JSON list of C-alpha atoms in Angstrom, two decimals:
[
{"chain": "A", "resi": 1, "resn": "MET", "atom": "CA", "xyz": [-14.89, 90.36, 209.90]},
{"chain": "A", "resi": 2, "resn": "ALA", "atom": "CA", "xyz": [-11.05, 88.83, 208.88]},
{"chain": "A", "resi": 3, "resn": "THR", "atom": "CA", "xyz": [-8.74, 88.17, 211.17]},
{"chain": "A", "resi": 4, "resn": "GLN", "atom": "CA", "xyz": [-5.89, 89.87, 211.23]},
{"chain": "A", "resi": 5, "resn": "PRO", "atom": "CA", "xyz": [-3.00, 87.64, 211.87]},
{"chain": "A", "resi": 6, "resn": "GLU", "atom": "CA", "xyz": [-1.01, 87.92, 215.29]},
{"chain": "A", "resi": 7, "resn": "PRO", "atom": "CA", "xyz": [1.89, 89.95, 214.94]},
{"chain": "A", "resi": 8, "resn": "GLU", "atom": "CA", "xyz": [4.76, 86.92, 213.77]},
{"chain": "A", "resi": 9, "resn": "ALA", "atom": "CA", "xyz": [7.74, 87.40, 216.71]},
{"chain": "A", "resi": 10, "resn": "VAL", "atom": "CA", "xyz": [10.88, 89.25, 215.57]},
{"chain": "A", "resi": 11, "resn": "PRO", "atom": "CA", "xyz": [13.74, 87.49, 216.43]},
{"chain": "A", "resi": 12, "resn": "PRO", "atom": "CA", "xyz": [15.81, 89.34, 218.85]},
{"chain": "A", "resi": 13, "resn": "PRO", "atom": "CA", "xyz": [19.45, 90.72, 216.53]},
{"chain": "A", "resi": 14, "resn": "ASP", "atom": "CA", "xyz": [21.46, 87.54, 215.96]},
{"chain": "A", "resi": 15, "resn": "GLY", "atom": "CA", "xyz": [23.49, 86.91, 219.86]},
{"chain": "A", "resi": 16, "resn": "ALA", "atom": "CA", "xyz": [22.01, 89.19, 222.01]},
{"chain": "A", "resi": 17, "resn": "GLU", "atom": "CA", "xyz": [20.51, 86.25, 223.52]},
{"chain": "A", "resi": 18, "resn": "ARG", "atom": "CA", "xyz": [23.60, 84.85, 223.85]},
{"chain": "A", "resi": 19, "resn": "GLU", "atom": "CA", "xyz": [25.29, 88.46, 224.46]},
{"chain": "A", "resi": 20, "resn": "LEU", "atom": "CA", "xyz": [21.75, 88.92, 227.81]},
{"chain": "A", "resi": 21, "resn": "ALA", "atom": "CA", "xyz": [23.23, 85.84, 228.89]},
{"chain": "A", "resi": 22, "resn": "GLU", "atom": "CA", "xyz": [27.00, 86.58, 228.92]},
{"chain": "A", "resi": 23, "resn": "VAL", "atom": "CA", "xyz": [26.28, 89.45, 230.79]},
{"chain": "A", "resi": 24, "resn": "GLN", "atom": "CA", "xyz": [23.84, 88.30, 233.48]},
{"chain": "A", "resi": 25, "resn": "ASP", "atom": "CA", "xyz": [25.85, 85.28, 234.93]},
{"chain": "A", "resi": 26, "resn": "ALA", "atom": "CA", "xyz": [29.04, 87.42, 234.36]},
{"chain": "A", "resi": 27, "resn": "TRP", "atom": "CA", "xyz": [26.77, 89.77, 237.42]},
{"chain": "A", "resi": 28, "resn": "ARG", "atom": "CA", "xyz": [25.93, 86.35, 238.75]},
{"chain": "A", "resi": 29, "resn": "ARG", "atom": "CA", "xyz": [29.45, 85.67, 239.31]},
{"chain": "A", "resi": 30, "resn": "ALA", "atom": "CA", "xyz": [30.44, 88.99, 240.61]},
{"chain": "A", "resi": 31, "resn": "LEU", "atom": "CA", "xyz": [28.28, 88.85, 243.04]},
{"chain": "A", "resi": 32, "resn": "ALA", "atom": "CA", "xyz": [28.81, 85.51, 244.32]},
{"chain": "A", "resi": 33, "resn": "ASP", "atom": "CA", "xyz": [32.90, 86.86, 244.14]},
{"chain": "A", "resi": 34, "resn": "LEU", "atom": "CA", "xyz": [31.55, 90.02, 246.53]},
{"chain": "A", "resi": 35, "resn": "ASP", "atom": "CA", "xyz": [29.52, 88.32, 248.95]},
{"chain": "A", "resi": 36, "resn": "ASN", "atom": "CA", "xyz": [32.36, 86.17, 248.96]},
{"chain": "A", "resi": 37, "resn": "LEU", "atom": "CA", "xyz": [34.89, 88.10, 249.65]},
{"chain": "A", "resi": 38, "resn": "ARG", "atom": "CA", "xyz": [32.84, 89.79, 252.34]},
{"chain": "A", "resi": 39, "resn": "LYS", "atom": "CA", "xyz": [32.74, 86.83, 254.64]},
{"chain": "A", "resi": 40, "resn": "ARG", "atom": "CA", "xyz": [36.53, 86.17, 254.22]},
{"chain": "A", "resi": 41, "resn": "CYS", "atom": "CA", "xyz": [37.42, 90.06, 255.29]},
{"chain": "A", "resi": 42, "resn": "ALA", "atom": "CA", "xyz": [34.24, 88.95, 258.32]},
{"chain": "A", "resi": 43, "resn": "ARG", "atom": "CA", "xyz": [36.97, 86.23, 259.41]},
{"chain": "A", "resi": 44, "resn": "GLU", "atom": "CA", "xyz": [40.65, 87.98, 258.26]},
{"chain": "A", "resi": 45, "resn": "LEU", "atom": "CA", "xyz": [39.01, 90.87, 260.76]},
{"chain": "A", "resi": 46, "resn": "GLU", "atom": "CA", "xyz": [37.97, 87.90, 263.55]},
{"chain": "A", "resi": 47, "resn": "GLN", "atom": "CA", "xyz": [41.39, 86.24, 263.27]},
{"chain": "A", "resi": 48, "resn": "VAL", "atom": "CA", "xyz": [43.50, 90.28, 263.55]},
{"chain": "A", "resi": 49, "resn": "ARG", "atom": "CA", "xyz": [41.02, 90.39, 266.34]},
{"chain": "A", "resi": 50, "resn": "ARG", "atom": "CA", "xyz": [42.26, 87.56, 268.39]},
{"chain": "A", "resi": 51, "resn": "THR", "atom": "CA", "xyz": [45.83, 87.40, 267.19]},
{"chain": "A", "resi": 52, "resn": "GLU", "atom": "CA", "xyz": [45.92, 91.32, 269.15]},
{"chain": "A", "resi": 53, "resn": "ARG", "atom": "CA", "xyz": [43.77, 89.75, 272.42]},
{"chain": "A", "resi": 54, "resn": "ALA", "atom": "CA", "xyz": [46.30, 87.45, 272.68]},
{"chain": "A", "resi": 55, "resn": "ARG", "atom": "CA", "xyz": [49.24, 89.91, 271.61]},
{"chain": "A", "resi": 56, "resn": "THR", "atom": "CA", "xyz": [47.75, 92.74, 274.28]},
{"chain": "A", "resi": 57, "resn": "ALA", "atom": "CA", "xyz": [47.40, 89.81, 277.02]},
{"chain": "A", "resi": 58, "resn": "ALA", "atom": "CA", "xyz": [51.06, 88.15, 276.99]},
{"chain": "A", "resi": 59, "resn": "GLU", "atom": "CA", "xyz": [52.03, 91.89, 277.37]},
{"chain": "A", "resi": 60, "resn": "LEU", "atom": "CA", "xyz": [50.21, 91.72, 281.03]},
{"chain": "A", "resi": 61, "resn": "LEU", "atom": "CA", "xyz": [51.33, 88.16, 282.09]},
{"chain": "A", "resi": 62, "resn": "PRO", "atom": "CA", "xyz": [54.52, 89.00, 283.35]},
{"chain": "A", "resi": 63, "resn": "VAL", "atom": "CA", "xyz": [53.20, 92.75, 285.11]},
{"chain": "A", "resi": 64, "resn": "LEU", "atom": "CA", "xyz": [50.64, 89.27, 286.91]},
{"chain": "A", "resi": 65, "resn": "ASP", "atom": "CA", "xyz": [53.65, 87.12, 287.13]},
{"chain": "A", "resi": 66, "resn": "ASN", "atom": "CA", "xyz": [55.05, 89.31, 289.23]},
{"chain": "A", "resi": 67, "resn": "LEU", "atom": "CA", "xyz": [52.10, 90.75, 291.56]},
{"chain": "A", "resi": 68, "resn": "ASP", "atom": "CA", "xyz": [52.56, 87.47, 293.21]},
{"chain": "A", "resi": 69, "resn": "LEU", "atom": "CA", "xyz": [56.01, 87.80, 293.50]},
{"chain": "A", "resi": 70, "resn": "ALA", "atom": "CA", "xyz": [55.57, 90.66, 295.16]},
{"chain": "A", "resi": 71, "resn": "LEU", "atom": "CA", "xyz": [52.61, 89.04, 297.39]},
{"chain": "A", "resi": 72, "resn": "SER", "atom": "CA", "xyz": [54.36, 85.89, 298.13]},
{"chain": "A", "resi": 73, "resn": "HIS", "atom": "CA", "xyz": [57.98, 87.82, 299.01]},
{"chain": "A", "resi": 74, "resn": "ALA", "atom": "CA", "xyz": [54.78, 90.30, 301.42]},
{"chain": "A", "resi": 75, "resn": "ARG", "atom": "CA", "xyz": [54.49, 87.30, 303.08]},
{"chain": "A", "resi": 76, "resn": "ALA", "atom": "CA", "xyz": [58.41, 87.24, 304.39]},
{"chain": "A", "resi": 77, "resn": "ASP", "atom": "CA", "xyz": [58.90, 90.95, 304.50]},
{"chain": "A", "resi": 78, "resn": "PRO", "atom": "CA", "xyz": [56.22, 93.23, 304.73]},
{"chain": "A", "resi": 79, "resn": "ALA", "atom": "CA", "xyz": [58.36, 96.42, 303.76]},
{"chain": "A", "resi": 80, "resn": "SER", "atom": "CA", "xyz": [59.62, 95.31, 300.18]},
{"chain": "A", "resi": 81, "resn": "VAL", "atom": "CA", "xyz": [55.46, 94.79, 299.76]},
{"chain": "A", "resi": 82, "resn": "LEU", "atom": "CA", "xyz": [56.32, 98.82, 298.06]},
{"chain": "A", "resi": 83, "resn": "GLN", "atom": "CA", "xyz": [59.14, 98.53, 296.44]},
{"chain": "A", "resi": 84, "resn": "GLY", "atom": "CA", "xyz": [57.34, 95.46, 294.88]},
{"chain": "A", "resi": 85, "resn": "VAL", "atom": "CA", "xyz": [54.07, 97.23, 294.03]},
{"chain": "A", "resi": 86, "resn": "GLU", "atom": "CA", "xyz": [56.29, 100.07, 292.70]},
{"chain": "A", "resi": 87, "resn": "ALA", "atom": "CA", "xyz": [57.75, 97.86, 290.39]},
{"chain": "A", "resi": 88, "resn": "VAL", "atom": "CA", "xyz": [55.16, 97.16, 289.14]},
{"chain": "A", "resi": 89, "resn": "ARG", "atom": "CA", "xyz": [53.44, 100.03, 288.16]},
{"chain": "A", "resi": 90, "resn": "ASP", "atom": "CA", "xyz": [56.26, 100.70, 286.51]},
{"chain": "A", "resi": 91, "resn": "GLN", "atom": "CA", "xyz": [56.27, 97.76, 284.50]},
{"chain": "A", "resi": 92, "resn": "ALA", "atom": "CA", "xyz": [52.46, 97.59, 283.64]},
{"chain": "A", "resi": 93, "resn": "VAL", "atom": "CA", "xyz": [53.06, 102.13, 282.79]},
{"chain": "A", "resi": 94, "resn": "ASP", "atom": "CA", "xyz": [56.50, 100.62, 280.12]},
{"chain": "A", "resi": 95, "resn": "VAL", "atom": "CA", "xyz": [53.59, 98.01, 279.08]},
{"chain": "A", "resi": 96, "resn": "LEU", "atom": "CA", "xyz": [50.88, 100.14, 277.76]},
{"chain": "A", "resi": 97, "resn": "GLU", "atom": "CA", "xyz": [53.79, 102.63, 276.90]},
{"chain": "A", "resi": 98, "resn": "ARG", "atom": "CA", "xyz": [54.26, 99.62, 274.33]},
{"chain": "A", "resi": 99, "resn": "LEU", "atom": "CA", "xyz": [51.26, 98.90, 273.28]},
{"chain": "A", "resi": 100, "resn": "GLY", "atom": "CA", "xyz": [50.87, 102.90, 271.89]},
{"chain": "A", "resi": 101, "resn": "TYR", "atom": "CA", "xyz": [49.07, 104.36, 275.24]},
{"chain": "A", "resi": 102, "resn": "PRO", "atom": "CA", "xyz": [52.22, 106.60, 277.15]},
{"chain": "A", "resi": 103, "resn": "ARG", "atom": "CA", "xyz": [50.66, 107.72, 280.68]},
{"chain": "A", "resi": 104, "resn": "GLN", "atom": "CA", "xyz": [50.25, 111.17, 280.69]},
{"chain": "A", "resi": 105, "resn": "GLU", "atom": "CA", "xyz": [50.79, 113.52, 284.48]},
{"chain": "A", "resi": 106, "resn": "GLU", "atom": "CA", "xyz": [52.13, 116.84, 282.94]},
{"chain": "A", "resi": 107, "resn": "LYS", "atom": "CA", "xyz": [50.94, 119.82, 285.19]},
{"chain": "A", "resi": 108, "resn": "GLY", "atom": "CA", "xyz": [51.80, 123.07, 283.86]},
{"chain": "A", "resi": 109, "resn": "VAL", "atom": "CA", "xyz": [50.90, 123.08, 280.64]},
{"chain": "A", "resi": 110, "resn": "PRO", "atom": "CA", "xyz": [47.31, 124.90, 278.65]},
{"chain": "A", "resi": 111, "resn": "PHE", "atom": "CA", "xyz": [44.32, 122.99, 279.58]},
{"chain": "A", "resi": 112, "resn": "ASP", "atom": "CA", "xyz": [43.04, 120.97, 276.63]},
{"chain": "A", "resi": 113, "resn": "PRO", "atom": "CA", "xyz": [39.54, 120.03, 276.33]},
{"chain": "A", "resi": 114, "resn": "SER", "atom": "CA", "xyz": [40.57, 116.56, 274.75]},
{"chain": "A", "resi": 115, "resn": "ARG", "atom": "CA", "xyz": [43.17, 115.28, 276.92]},
{"chain": "A", "resi": 116, "resn": "HIS", "atom": "CA", "xyz": [42.07, 116.30, 280.21]},
{"chain": "A", "resi": 117, "resn": "GLU", "atom": "CA", "xyz": [39.00, 116.24, 281.92]},
{"chain": "A", "resi": 118, "resn": "VAL", "atom": "CA", "xyz": [38.45, 119.08, 285.15]},
{"chain": "A", "resi": 119, "resn": "VAL", "atom": "CA", "xyz": [37.71, 117.51, 288.11]},
{"chain": "A", "resi": 120, "resn": "GLY", "atom": "CA", "xyz": [38.24, 121.24, 290.43]},
{"chain": "A", "resi": 121, "resn": "VAL", "atom": "CA", "xyz": [39.58, 124.41, 289.76]},
{"chain": "A", "resi": 122, "resn": "VAL", "atom": "CA", "xyz": [41.08, 126.04, 292.18]},
{"chain": "A", "resi": 123, "resn": "ASP", "atom": "CA", "xyz": [42.48, 129.48, 293.03]},
{"chain": "A", "resi": 124, "resn": "ASP", "atom": "CA", "xyz": [46.03, 129.61, 291.74]},
{"chain": "A", "resi": 125, "resn": "PRO", "atom": "CA", "xyz": [47.48, 132.63, 292.00]},
{"chain": "A", "resi": 126, "resn": "ASP", "atom": "CA", "xyz": [50.62, 131.06, 290.90]},
{"chain": "A", "resi": 127, "resn": "ALA", "atom": "CA", "xyz": [49.95, 129.37, 288.12]},
{"chain": "A", "resi": 128, "resn": "GLU", "atom": "CA", "xyz": [48.21, 131.18, 284.99]},
{"chain": "A", "resi": 129, "resn": "PRO", "atom": "CA", "xyz": [45.00, 130.93, 284.69]},
{"chain": "A", "resi": 130, "resn": "GLY", "atom": "CA", "xyz": [43.37, 127.94, 283.03]},
{"chain": "A", "resi": 131, "resn": "THR", "atom": "CA", "xyz": [46.23, 125.96, 283.73]},
{"chain": "A", "resi": 132, "resn": "VAL", "atom": "CA", "xyz": [46.38, 122.35, 284.92]},
{"chain": "A", "resi": 133, "resn": "VAL", "atom": "CA", "xyz": [47.35, 122.56, 288.66]},
{"chain": "A", "resi": 134, "resn": "ASN", "atom": "CA", "xyz": [47.66, 119.19, 290.40]},
{"chain": "A", "resi": 135, "resn": "VAL", "atom": "CA", "xyz": [47.16, 116.06, 288.26]},
{"chain": "A", "resi": 136, "resn": "LEU", "atom": "CA", "xyz": [44.74, 113.87, 290.02]},
{"chain": "A", "resi": 137, "resn": "ARG", "atom": "CA", "xyz": [44.52, 110.79, 287.73]},
{"chain": "A", "resi": 138, "resn": "PRO", "atom": "CA", "xyz": [46.67, 110.10, 285.02]},
{"chain": "A", "resi": 139, "resn": "GLY", "atom": "CA", "xyz": [46.05, 109.88, 281.48]},
{"chain": "A", "resi": 140, "resn": "TYR", "atom": "CA", "xyz": [47.22, 107.00, 278.68]},
{"chain": "A", "resi": 141, "resn": "GLY", "atom": "CA", "xyz": [47.42, 107.48, 274.79]},
{"chain": "A", "resi": 142, "resn": "LEU", "atom": "CA", "xyz": [47.71, 110.61, 272.57]},
{"chain": "A", "resi": 143, "resn": "ASP", "atom": "CA", "xyz": [45.55, 112.51, 270.13]},
{"chain": "A", "resi": 144, "resn": "ASP", "atom": "CA", "xyz": [42.70, 110.33, 268.83]},
{"chain": "A", "resi": 145, "resn": "ARG", "atom": "CA", "xyz": [44.56, 107.68, 270.64]},
{"chain": "A", "resi": 146, "resn": "GLN", "atom": "CA", "xyz": [43.46, 108.31, 273.89]},
{"chain": "A", "resi": 147, "resn": "LEU", "atom": "CA", "xyz": [42.41, 105.32, 276.59]},
{"chain": "A", "resi": 148, "resn": "ARG", "atom": "CA", "xyz": [41.50, 108.00, 278.85]},
{"chain": "A", "resi": 149, "resn": "PRO", "atom": "CA", "xyz": [41.79, 112.02, 279.41]},
{"chain": "A", "resi": 150, "resn": "MET", "atom": "CA", "xyz": [44.16, 113.36, 282.53]},
{"chain": "A", "resi": 151, "resn": "ALA", "atom": "CA", "xyz": [41.56, 113.94, 285.43]},
{"chain": "A", "resi": 152, "resn": "VAL", "atom": "CA", "xyz": [43.10, 117.68, 286.55]},
{"chain": "A", "resi": 153, "resn": "THR", "atom": "CA", "xyz": [42.33, 120.67, 288.78]},
{"chain": "A", "resi": 154, "resn": "VAL", "atom": "CA", "xyz": [42.85, 124.29, 286.79]},
{"chain": "A", "resi": 155, "resn": "SER", "atom": "CA", "xyz": [43.70, 127.85, 287.49]},
{"chain": "A", "resi": 156, "resn": "GLN", "atom": "CA", "xyz": [40.68, 129.24, 287.78]},
{"chain": "A", "resi": 157, "resn": "ARG", "atom": "CA", "xyz": [40.62, 132.35, 285.22]},
{"chain": "A", "resi": 158, "resn": "ARG", "atom": "CA", "xyz": [40.62, 135.93, 286.47]},
{"chain": "A", "resi": 159, "resn": "GLU", "atom": "CA", "xyz": [38.42, 138.72, 286.56]}
]
């Protein structure tokens, strides 16, 4: 039997190996760039979180200072405690508003499940059915930026 010669390997077209190597190198560089971008974004996001936590805490420091001041005055004049606590509460409400979470406590408005949490239903002949009659706990924030909804009692529907 005659042995057939092995077929010769056909060399790739001129420059194809070089082009393949360049494409693979570009692909590896793109992957490395993507990985570096992902790491940089994670670092920047953590820095933004730290900055915002510090900014929020700094906004609350004057409230704490005034609480300390109110407590020190309470020892000297107990009647001043109520005024001091009211002033500190107003200051805290102002801080939340500046942070984008205004206080919500309106009565007489239609019940809105996205803004209100019903904790009771009452029979109030003077109120339209489904109307907020009483706010038991104020809410903070608006629309999709809500820290918590208002806890309310609502007039029941008449049948």
